Amino acid sequence: MLTIALPVPEESYDQETCADGWSSPESLGDMPEESLGTDDDFWGPTGPVTPEVGDEDRGLYRVHFPVAGSYHCPNMRLYFVVRGPVTIEIEFCAWDQFLDQIVPQHSWMVAGPLFDIKAEPGTVAAVYLPHFIDLQEEGVDISWFQVAHFKEDGILLEKPTRVEPCYTVLENPSFSPMGVLLRKIHSFLSIPVISNVLLYHRLHPEEVNFHLYLLPSDCTIEKAVDNEKKKFQFVRIHKPPPLTPLHIGSRYIVSGSQKMEIIPEELELCYRSPGKPQLFSEFYVGHLGSGIRLQIKSKNDETVVWEALVKSASPSPPDALDLLHFMDQHRAQLVTRVTSVDAILDKLHGQVLSEEQYERMQKGHFWLKTDSGDGHLEGLE
């Protein structure tokens, strides 16, 4: 049997590295420079490998690794070391359907996403399961970590081969629905976690609607929230995560630089299974102008734990392409009926158009030309 030396991490880890998913246990410096891929791909010895999506709503994926080596997916934060070519199936799962098997429940805390992984026995030398516990903070003992396997005859708790920042490692693993649990030795202990802020917006005729989430860094929760927001035409604005560890059960205050009503202003950082509604703050902004500055502070000591600037160019309309298709389909009617372009540009300015786009259109770089009377859309810059 082919023997593979398992990678030993040499890089340093921090809050942002773990939260954004790029904390691969081995350096990505040997990647071919010409390789182009996305955070949804698995990065391996031959470059990016794109998973097949079986059911995006369920989070069901199938990926074929062509050669032996190490493969890491930034978005899933999963990492495999394989002994040869292998096809692996991955499904995002929700903890709540299994938690009643954990006895006693109050002694355990969910510490990472739950995956149902399928692979031929013996083909995977190691799997790195992501966790969101911050090991840089004092008070967390790696002996508290266990990997939970949910099988037909019940739950099996397995001691990991080792625990690293961002990952719990199993060598020569067997697969089933599996994820990381943390034993709560002291009920009063506040557990430091790696967290993420998800910010979404939706355009209205007179204002912009924002939803802000403060969550443990868990790809299955983020996927569930993304899917839910898309149903209501919300678009995500990607911002960096908090750079300091936050604590489960602690409360945080959301505020903005403009006078705005934020409901609720206070959010509790808590774990809720992907199948359940997540807590968020909602607010509306009439005109972004030069931008708004958002902050999240600890309610306990008012320390700023997260800050971001949202400018008028940041939100983009979720249906911008649909708008262009509509204009092209109905160009003749638009040309004959639209008499005042300036009024339309003023309406779009600051919500759909940036300052530069607005000025260029006013100067005539955007035009509808009706040669031959067919209303064809001749120019769009």
Short mmCIF file of C-alpha atoms in Angstrom, two decimals:
data_model
loop_
_atom_site.label_atom_id
_atom_site.label_comp_id
_atom_site.label_asym_id
_atom_site.label_seq_id
_atom_site.Cartn_x
_atom_site.Cartn_y
_atom_site.Cartn_z
CA MET A 1 0.00 0.00 0.00
CA LEU A 2 1.22 3.51 -0.86
CA THR A 3 2.35 5.39 2.23
CA ILE A 4 1.87 9.15 2.40
CA ALA A 5 3.64 11.41 4.84
CA LEU A 6 0.95 13.54 6.43
CA PRO A 7 1.58 17.30 6.29
CA VAL A 8 2.73 19.06 9.41
CA PRO A 9 1.55 22.69 9.64
CA GLU A 10 4.32 25.23 9.59
CA GLU A 11 2.31 28.40 9.07
CA SER A 12 0.89 30.55 11.83
CA TYR A 13 -2.84 30.77 12.34
CA ASP A 14 -4.98 33.72 13.30
CA GLN A 15 -8.64 34.57 13.61
CA GLU A 16 -9.05 35.84 10.05
CA THR A 17 -7.13 32.94 8.53
CA CYS A 18 -9.44 30.37 10.12
CA ALA A 19 -12.63 32.33 9.45
CA ASP A 20 -12.00 32.90 5.74
CA GLY A 21 -11.18 29.25 5.11
CA TRP A 22 -7.66 29.68 3.74
CA SER A 23 -5.97 27.98 6.68
CA SER A 24 -4.67 24.98 4.78
CA PRO A 25 -2.55 22.68 6.94
CA GLU A 26 0.13 22.75 4.30
CA SER A 27 1.48 25.64 2.28
CA LEU A 28 -0.24 26.50 -0.99
CA GLY A 29 2.93 28.09 -2.28
CA ASP A 30 3.62 25.21 -4.66
CA MET A 31 0.42 25.79 -6.61
CA PRO A 32 0.96 26.39 -10.33
CA GLU A 33 0.78 30.13 -10.95
CA GLU A 34 -1.41 29.64 -14.02
CA SER A 35 -4.02 27.68 -12.05
CA LEU A 36 -7.27 29.58 -11.79
CA GLY A 37 -9.93 28.47 -9.35
CA THR A 38 -12.39 29.65 -6.75
CA ASP A 39 -12.91 29.20 -3.04
CA ASP A 40 -15.49 26.52 -3.89
CA ASP A 41 -12.77 24.36 -5.47
CA PHE A 42 -10.49 21.86 -3.78
CA TRP A 43 -6.87 22.91 -4.20
CA GLY A 44 -4.50 20.01 -4.74
CA PRO A 45 -1.19 18.93 -6.32
CA THR A 46 -2.44 19.47 -9.89
CA GLY A 47 -4.31 22.69 -9.20
CA PRO A 48 -7.99 23.37 -8.44
CA VAL A 49 -10.54 20.55 -8.63
CA THR A 50 -14.15 21.66 -9.02
CA PRO A 51 -16.80 19.61 -7.20
CA GLU A 52 -19.97 18.52 -8.96
CA VAL A 53 -23.03 19.97 -7.28
CA GLY A 54 -25.64 17.28 -6.71
CA ASP A 55 -28.11 19.45 -4.80
CA GLU A 56 -27.03 22.97 -3.90
CA ASP A 57 -29.92 23.56 -1.50
CA ARG A 58 -29.00 20.46 0.49
CA GLY A 59 -25.28 21.12 0.19
CA LEU A 60 -24.57 17.85 -1.65
CA TYR A 61 -21.28 17.65 -3.56
CA ARG A 62 -19.20 15.03 -5.37
CA VAL A 63 -15.51 15.56 -6.08
CA HIS A 64 -12.91 13.39 -7.82
CA PHE A 65 -9.29 13.74 -6.75
CA PRO A 66 -7.15 12.56 -9.70
CA VAL A 67 -3.89 11.76 -7.90
CA ALA A 68 -2.55 11.05 -4.42
CA GLY A 69 -1.90 14.09 -2.27
CA SER A 70 -3.54 16.80 -0.18
CA TYR A 71 -6.70 18.69 -1.15
CA HIS A 72 -8.22 21.68 0.63
CA CYS A 73 -11.48 23.57 0.03
CA PRO A 74 -11.49 27.12 1.48
CA ASN A 75 -15.28 27.49 1.58
CA MET A 76 -16.01 24.10 3.13
CA ARG A 77 -12.81 24.33 5.21
CA LEU A 78 -12.40 20.62 4.63
CA TYR A 79 -9.01 19.03 4.00
CA PHE A 80 -8.29 15.52 2.72
CA VAL A 81 -5.06 13.56 2.32
CA VAL A 82 -5.69 10.72 -0.15
CA ARG A 83 -3.60 7.71 -1.13
CA GLY A 84 -4.58 7.72 -4.79
CA PRO A 85 -7.37 8.67 -7.20
CA VAL A 86 -10.66 8.70 -5.33
CA THR A 87 -14.19 10.08 -5.57
CA ILE A 88 -15.64 11.57 -2.39
CA GLU A 89 -19.22 12.61 -1.67
CA ILE A 90 -19.89 15.38 0.86
CA GLU A 91 -23.24 16.47 2.25
CA PHE A 92 -23.88 19.34 4.66
CA CYS A 93 -25.93 18.15 7.65
CA ALA A 94 -27.73 19.75 10.58
CA TRP A 95 -26.82 18.80 14.14
CA ASP A 96 -30.36 19.12 15.51
CA GLN A 97 -31.50 15.82 13.98
CA PHE A 98 -28.76 13.98 15.90
CA LEU A 99 -28.39 15.87 19.17
CA ASP A 100 -30.90 13.71 21.03
CA GLN A 101 -28.37 10.86 20.73
CA ILE A 102 -25.86 12.83 22.83
CA VAL A 103 -26.34 12.06 26.53
CA PRO A 104 -26.16 14.24 28.51
CA GLN A 105 -26.54 17.09 25.99
CA HIS A 106 -25.61 19.84 28.46
CA SER A 107 -22.11 18.36 28.82
CA TRP A 108 -21.28 18.85 25.13
CA MET A 109 -21.05 21.80 22.79
CA VAL A 110 -21.15 21.76 18.99
CA ALA A 111 -17.71 22.92 17.84
CA GLY A 112 -17.90 22.74 14.05
CA PRO A 113 -20.00 21.80 11.02
CA LEU A 114 -21.49 18.34 10.52
CA PHE A 115 -20.66 16.52 7.28
CA ASP A 116 -21.85 13.23 5.82
CA ILE A 117 -18.76 12.03 3.94
CA LYS A 118 -18.63 8.93 1.73
CA ALA A 119 -15.45 7.39 0.28
CA GLU A 120 -14.09 3.93 -0.47
CA PRO A 121 -12.54 2.44 2.70
CA GLY A 122 -8.78 2.90 2.91
CA THR A 123 -8.55 5.57 0.21
CA VAL A 124 -8.32 8.54 2.62
CA ALA A 125 -5.18 8.73 4.76
CA ALA A 126 -6.43 11.68 6.83
CA VAL A 127 -9.32 14.11 7.06
CA TYR A 128 -9.08 17.53 8.68
CA LEU A 129 -12.49 18.46 10.09
CA PRO A 130 -12.96 22.20 10.74
CA HIS A 131 -13.79 23.53 14.19
CA PHE A 132 -14.48 27.10 15.35
CA ILE A 133 -12.93 26.97 18.83
CA ASP A 134 -10.14 29.53 19.29
CA LEU A 135 -7.14 27.67 20.72
CA GLN A 136 -5.05 30.82 21.15
CA GLU A 137 -7.18 31.82 24.13
CA GLU A 138 -6.33 30.32 27.50
CA GLY A 139 -8.77 27.98 29.17
CA VAL A 140 -9.47 25.50 26.36
CA ASP A 141 -7.90 22.05 26.68
CA ILE A 142 -7.48 20.00 23.48
CA SER A 143 -8.41 16.87 25.45
CA TRP A 144 -11.99 18.19 25.45
CA PHE A 145 -12.30 17.63 21.69
CA GLN A 146 -14.09 14.55 20.32
CA VAL A 147 -15.27 13.60 16.84
CA ALA A 148 -18.87 12.40 16.84
CA HIS A 149 -19.85 9.65 14.38
CA PHE A 150 -23.58 9.09 13.95
CA LYS A 151 -24.29 5.51 12.91
CA GLU A 152 -27.42 3.38 12.60
CA ASP A 153 -26.83 1.84 16.02
CA GLY A 154 -26.13 5.16 17.75
CA ILE A 155 -23.39 7.70 18.37
CA LEU A 156 -19.68 6.90 18.53
CA LEU A 157 -17.25 9.40 20.07
CA GLU A 158 -13.69 9.16 18.74
CA LYS A 159 -10.61 10.83 20.15
CA PRO A 160 -8.92 12.75 17.32
CA THR A 161 -5.37 11.97 16.24
CA ARG A 162 -4.53 15.57 17.04
CA VAL A 163 -6.16 18.98 17.39
CA GLU A 164 -4.83 22.04 15.59
CA PRO A 165 -5.99 25.63 15.21
CA CYS A 166 -9.01 25.45 12.87
CA TYR A 167 -8.85 21.65 12.46
CA THR A 168 -9.42 18.35 14.22
CA VAL A 169 -7.44 15.59 12.50
CA LEU A 170 -8.41 11.94 12.03
CA GLU A 171 -5.92 9.57 10.42
CA ASN A 172 -7.20 6.49 8.57
CA PRO A 173 -10.78 7.63 9.14
CA SER A 174 -14.03 5.78 8.71
CA PHE A 175 -16.90 7.89 7.45
CA SER A 176 -20.48 8.59 8.50
CA PRO A 177 -22.22 11.83 9.47
CA MET A 178 -19.42 13.33 11.55
CA GLY A 179 -18.41 16.56 13.25
CA VAL A 180 -16.49 18.03 16.17
CA LEU A 181 -17.87 18.26 19.72
CA LEU A 182 -16.31 19.96 22.74
CA ARG A 183 -16.84 18.60 26.25
CA LYS A 184 -17.94 21.36 28.62
CA ILE A 185 -15.97 20.64 31.79
CA HIS A 186 -17.07 23.84 33.54
CA SER A 187 -20.55 25.13 32.83
CA PHE A 188 -19.51 28.66 33.75
CA LEU A 189 -16.58 28.72 31.30
CA SER A 190 -17.03 31.15 28.40
CA ILE A 191 -15.76 29.40 25.26
CA PRO A 192 -13.80 31.58 22.79
CA VAL A 193 -14.81 30.98 19.19
CA ILE A 194 -13.81 32.02 15.70
CA SER A 195 -16.76 33.97 14.32
CA ASN A 196 -17.96 35.59 11.14
CA VAL A 197 -20.14 38.57 10.23
CA LEU A 198 -22.54 38.10 7.32
CA LEU A 199 -23.90 41.32 5.82
CA TYR A 200 -26.70 41.34 3.23
CA HIS A 201 -28.52 44.12 1.41
CA ARG A 202 -31.61 44.54 -0.73
CA LEU A 203 -32.44 47.62 -2.78
CA HIS A 204 -35.78 49.39 -2.44
CA PRO A 205 -36.91 52.41 -4.50
CA GLU A 206 -36.16 54.89 -1.69
CA GLU A 207 -33.72 53.03 0.57
CA VAL A 208 -31.43 50.07 1.13
CA ASN A 209 -32.39 47.29 3.53
CA PHE A 210 -29.54 45.60 5.45
CA HIS A 211 -29.43 42.38 7.49
CA LEU A 212 -26.40 41.68 9.70
CA TYR A 213 -25.59 38.29 11.26
CA LEU A 214 -23.00 37.44 13.92
CA LEU A 215 -22.32 33.69 13.81
CA PRO A 216 -19.75 31.04 14.69
CA SER A 217 -17.58 30.30 11.64
CA ASP A 218 -19.45 27.32 10.20
CA CYS A 219 -19.81 26.80 6.44
CA THR A 220 -23.07 24.85 6.79
CA ILE A 221 -24.72 27.74 8.65
CA GLU A 222 -23.40 30.28 6.14
CA LYS A 223 -24.74 28.16 3.28
CA ALA A 224 -28.17 27.91 4.91
CA VAL A 225 -28.30 31.68 5.47
CA ASP A 226 -27.15 32.39 1.90
CA ASN A 227 -29.87 30.14 0.50
CA GLU A 228 -32.52 31.79 2.67
CA LYS A 229 -31.49 35.34 1.73
CA LYS A 230 -31.47 34.56 -2.00
CA LYS A 231 -35.16 33.64 -1.78
CA PHE A 232 -35.86 37.26 -0.81
CA GLN A 233 -33.43 38.88 -3.31
CA PHE A 234 -30.82 39.79 -0.71
CA VAL A 235 -27.20 40.01 -1.87
CA ARG A 236 -24.24 39.40 0.39
CA ILE A 237 -21.55 42.06 0.89
CA HIS A 238 -18.32 40.29 1.78
CA LYS A 239 -16.47 41.85 4.71
CA PRO A 240 -13.59 40.55 6.88
CA PRO A 241 -14.47 38.60 10.03
CA PRO A 242 -13.82 39.83 13.58
CA LEU A 243 -10.10 39.77 14.29
CA THR A 244 -10.43 38.83 17.94
CA PRO A 245 -12.02 35.75 19.48
CA LEU A 246 -15.60 36.22 20.65
CA HIS A 247 -17.42 34.17 23.25
CA ILE A 248 -20.48 31.95 22.99
CA GLY A 249 -23.28 33.40 25.11
CA SER A 250 -21.83 36.92 25.14
CA ARG A 251 -23.83 39.88 23.85
CA TYR A 252 -22.73 42.46 21.31
CA ILE A 253 -24.08 45.87 20.25
CA VAL A 254 -24.51 46.80 16.56
CA SER A 255 -24.20 50.50 15.67
CA GLY A 256 -23.71 52.74 12.64
CA SER A 257 -22.21 56.13 11.82
CA GLN A 258 -25.52 57.47 10.52
CA LYS A 259 -28.68 57.97 12.50
CA MET A 260 -30.48 54.73 11.84
CA GLU A 261 -32.85 52.47 13.70
CA ILE A 262 -31.22 49.06 14.17
CA ILE A 263 -33.55 46.30 15.34
CA PRO A 264 -32.40 44.65 17.47
CA GLU A 265 -29.30 46.60 18.47
CA GLU A 266 -28.13 43.72 20.64
CA LEU A 267 -27.11 40.29 19.31
CA GLU A 268 -26.11 37.23 21.29
CA LEU A 269 -23.39 35.06 19.78
CA CYS A 270 -24.89 31.58 19.91
CA TYR A 271 -24.89 28.34 17.97
CA ARG A 272 -28.07 27.46 16.11
CA SER A 273 -28.25 24.45 13.81
CA PRO A 274 -28.34 25.26 10.05
CA GLY A 275 -31.95 24.10 9.91
CA LYS A 276 -33.09 26.77 12.36
CA PRO A 277 -33.60 30.55 11.87
CA GLN A 278 -30.50 32.56 12.75
CA LEU A 279 -30.54 35.82 14.73
CA PHE A 280 -29.84 39.05 12.82
CA SER A 281 -30.10 42.84 13.09
CA GLU A 282 -32.03 44.81 10.48
CA PHE A 283 -31.69 48.45 9.46
CA TYR A 284 -32.51 50.76 6.55
CA VAL A 285 -30.40 53.47 4.93
CA GLY A 286 -31.93 56.14 2.69
CA HIS A 287 -28.79 57.36 0.95
CA LEU A 288 -25.35 55.88 1.48
CA GLY A 289 -23.60 59.06 0.36
CA SER A 290 -19.90 58.72 1.18
CA GLY A 291 -20.66 55.49 3.03
CA ILE A 292 -21.69 54.24 6.44
CA ARG A 293 -19.42 52.79 9.09
CA LEU A 294 -20.76 49.78 10.96
CA GLN A 295 -19.44 48.59 14.30
CA ILE A 296 -19.99 45.69 16.64
CA LYS A 297 -18.98 46.26 20.27
CA SER A 298 -18.85 43.97 23.26
CA LYS A 299 -21.74 44.85 25.56
CA ASN A 300 -19.58 43.98 28.54
CA ASP A 301 -16.64 46.36 28.03
CA GLU A 302 -17.58 48.29 24.82
CA THR A 303 -14.52 46.96 22.98
CA VAL A 304 -14.91 47.24 19.19
CA VAL A 305 -14.69 43.67 17.87
CA TRP A 306 -15.68 44.34 14.25
CA GLU A 307 -15.83 47.37 11.98
CA ALA A 308 -16.59 47.84 8.30
CA LEU A 309 -17.27 50.62 5.81
CA VAL A 310 -20.12 50.21 3.33
CA LYS A 311 -19.93 52.62 0.41
CA SER A 312 -22.36 53.31 -2.39
CA ALA A 313 -20.32 51.16 -4.76
CA SER A 314 -20.46 48.18 -2.38
CA PRO A 315 -24.11 47.16 -2.81
CA SER A 316 -24.95 46.04 -6.34
CA PRO A 317 -28.50 45.42 -7.47
CA PRO A 318 -29.41 41.73 -7.36
CA ASP A 319 -31.29 42.04 -10.63
CA ALA A 320 -28.84 44.23 -12.59
CA LEU A 321 -28.48 41.64 -15.36
CA ASP A 322 -32.26 41.16 -15.46
CA LEU A 323 -32.59 44.93 -15.90
CA LEU A 324 -30.23 44.87 -18.88
CA HIS A 325 -32.13 41.94 -20.43
CA PHE A 326 -35.38 43.84 -19.94
CA MET A 327 -33.94 46.95 -21.63
CA ASP A 328 -32.72 44.90 -24.58
CA GLN A 329 -36.03 43.06 -24.99
CA HIS A 330 -38.09 46.26 -24.86
CA ARG A 331 -35.63 48.70 -26.40
CA ALA A 332 -38.06 49.99 -29.06
CA GLN A 333 -40.73 50.86 -26.53
CA LEU A 334 -38.17 52.45 -24.21
CA VAL A 335 -36.72 54.63 -26.96
CA THR A 336 -40.11 55.92 -28.04
CA ARG A 337 -41.42 56.53 -24.52
CA VAL A 338 -38.43 57.80 -22.55
CA THR A 339 -38.14 61.55 -22.98
CA SER A 340 -36.10 62.61 -19.94
CA VAL A 341 -32.95 60.60 -19.31
CA ASP A 342 -31.69 63.00 -16.62
CA ALA A 343 -34.57 62.22 -14.28
CA ILE A 344 -33.88 58.49 -14.57
CA LEU A 345 -30.16 58.96 -13.98
CA ASP A 346 -30.85 61.05 -10.87
CA LYS A 347 -33.06 58.25 -9.53
CA LEU A 348 -30.40 55.59 -10.15
CA HIS A 349 -27.53 57.70 -8.79
CA GLY A 350 -26.22 56.33 -5.49
CA GLN A 351 -28.32 53.18 -5.57
CA VAL A 352 -27.45 51.53 -8.87
CA LEU A 353 -24.93 53.91 -10.45
CA SER A 354 -21.62 55.01 -8.98
CA GLU A 355 -20.50 58.64 -9.27
CA GLU A 356 -18.24 57.81 -12.21
CA GLN A 357 -20.97 55.92 -14.07
CA TYR A 358 -23.44 58.73 -13.44
CA GLU A 359 -21.08 61.38 -14.88
CA ARG A 360 -20.16 59.25 -17.90
CA MET A 361 -23.79 58.66 -18.76
CA GLN A 362 -24.57 62.36 -18.43
CA LYS A 363 -21.76 63.15 -20.86
CA GLY A 364 -23.19 60.83 -23.46
CA HIS A 365 -21.16 57.65 -23.06
CA PHE A 366 -24.42 55.76 -22.61
CA TRP A 367 -26.84 56.08 -25.46
CA LEU A 368 -29.71 54.43 -27.25
CA LYS A 369 -29.33 54.72 -30.99
CA THR A 370 -32.27 54.12 -33.28
CA ASP A 371 -30.76 53.95 -36.75
CA SER A 372 -33.23 52.32 -39.17
CA GLY A 373 -35.87 52.88 -36.51
CA ASP A 374 -35.35 49.48 -34.92
CA GLY A 375 -34.38 50.78 -31.49
CA HIS A 376 -31.24 48.59 -31.28
CA LEU A 377 -29.13 49.08 -28.18
CA GLU A 378 -25.91 50.35 -29.79
CA GLY A 379 -23.72 51.38 -26.90
CA LEU A 380 -23.32 50.63 -23.20
CA GLU A 381 -20.05 51.62 -21.53
#
